[in-house]
Coordinates of C-alpha atoms in Angstrom, one line a residue:
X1185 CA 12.4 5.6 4.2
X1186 CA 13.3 5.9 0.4
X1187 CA 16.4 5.3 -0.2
X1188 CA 17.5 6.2 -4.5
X1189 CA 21.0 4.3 -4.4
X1190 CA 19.1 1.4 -2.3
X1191 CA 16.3 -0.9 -3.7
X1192 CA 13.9 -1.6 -0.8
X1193 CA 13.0 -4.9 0.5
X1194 CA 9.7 -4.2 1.7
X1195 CA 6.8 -1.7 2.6
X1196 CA 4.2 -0.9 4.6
X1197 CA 0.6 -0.2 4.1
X1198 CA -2.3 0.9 6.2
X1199 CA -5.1 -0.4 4.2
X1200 CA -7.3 2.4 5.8
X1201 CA -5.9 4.9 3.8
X1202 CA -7.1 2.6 0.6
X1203 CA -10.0 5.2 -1.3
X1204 CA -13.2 2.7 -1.0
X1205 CA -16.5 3.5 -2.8
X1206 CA -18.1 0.7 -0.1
X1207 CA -16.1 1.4 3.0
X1208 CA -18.0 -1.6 4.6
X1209 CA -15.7 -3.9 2.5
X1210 CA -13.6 -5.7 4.7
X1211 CA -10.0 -4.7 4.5
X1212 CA -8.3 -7.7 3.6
X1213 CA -11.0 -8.4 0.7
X1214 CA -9.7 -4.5 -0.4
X1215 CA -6.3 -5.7 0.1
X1216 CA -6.5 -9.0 -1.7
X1217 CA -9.3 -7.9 -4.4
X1218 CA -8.6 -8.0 -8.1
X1219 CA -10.4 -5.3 -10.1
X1220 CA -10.0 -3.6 -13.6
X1221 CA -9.8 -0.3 -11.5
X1222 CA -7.6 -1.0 -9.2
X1223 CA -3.3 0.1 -9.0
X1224 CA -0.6 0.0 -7.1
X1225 CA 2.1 2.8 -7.7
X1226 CA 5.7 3.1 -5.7
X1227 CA 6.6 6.7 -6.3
X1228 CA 9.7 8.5 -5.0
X1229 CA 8.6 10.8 -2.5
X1230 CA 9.9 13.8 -4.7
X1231 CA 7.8 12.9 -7.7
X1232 CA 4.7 12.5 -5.6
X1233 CA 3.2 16.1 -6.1
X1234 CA 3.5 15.5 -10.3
X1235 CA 1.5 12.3 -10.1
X1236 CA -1.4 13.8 -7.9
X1237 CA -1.2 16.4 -10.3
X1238 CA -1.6 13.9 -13.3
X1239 CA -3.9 11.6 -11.2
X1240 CA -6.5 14.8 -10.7
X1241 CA -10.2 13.4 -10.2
X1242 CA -8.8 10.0 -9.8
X1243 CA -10.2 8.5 -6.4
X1244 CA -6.2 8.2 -4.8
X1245 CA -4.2 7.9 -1.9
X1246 CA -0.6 7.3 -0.2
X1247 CA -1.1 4.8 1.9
X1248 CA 1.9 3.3 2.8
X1249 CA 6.0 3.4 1.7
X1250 CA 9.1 1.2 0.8
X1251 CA 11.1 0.1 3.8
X1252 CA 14.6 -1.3 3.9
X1253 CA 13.5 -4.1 6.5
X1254 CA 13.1 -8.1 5.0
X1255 CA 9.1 -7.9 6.3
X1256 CA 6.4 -6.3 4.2
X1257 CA 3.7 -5.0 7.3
X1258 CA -0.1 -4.5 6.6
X1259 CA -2.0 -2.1 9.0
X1260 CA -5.4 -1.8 9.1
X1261 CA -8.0 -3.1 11.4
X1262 CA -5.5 -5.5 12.9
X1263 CA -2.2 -4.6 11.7
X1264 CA -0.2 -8.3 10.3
X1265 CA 2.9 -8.6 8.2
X1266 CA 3.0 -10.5 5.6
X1267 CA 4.2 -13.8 7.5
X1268 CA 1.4 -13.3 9.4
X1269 CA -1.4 -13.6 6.3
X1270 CA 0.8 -16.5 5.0
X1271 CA 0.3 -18.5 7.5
X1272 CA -3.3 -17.5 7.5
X1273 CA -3.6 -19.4 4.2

């Protein structure tokens, strides 16, 4: 979990929880896509509320949180960490 007087190392995601206006997109094309639309925020849990607040109408979602381990993990359809889509490539 979030740790203030630690930087984290990593996170994980569950790329079903990504807000998609064509859910038949695959999930790695959603997790890989590049789009004028699209952002990434790492909030502190306790400042969460004040950006949904300030994010109102804005299609938006937590879907995933730092870690402290060295290994960034994607779930999804078939949950792979990050070594795992590296090699993929």
């Amino acid at each position: 979990g979030y740790q203030p007087d630690r930087l984290p190392e990593a996170c994980e995601v569950d790329l079903d929880r990504v807000p998609a206006d064509a859910p038949e997109i695959p999930q790695v094309v959603r997790a890989f896509s590049e789009g004028l639309s699209c952002y990434v925020l790492a909030v502190p849990p306790e400042r969460e509320p004040a950006v949904r607040e300030d994010a109102a109408g804005v299609p938006a979602a937590a879907i995933g949180h730092l870690t402290a381990a060295p290994t960034a993990v994607v779930r999804g359809h078939a949950a792979r960490t990050m070594a795992d889509l590296a090699r993929s490539w």
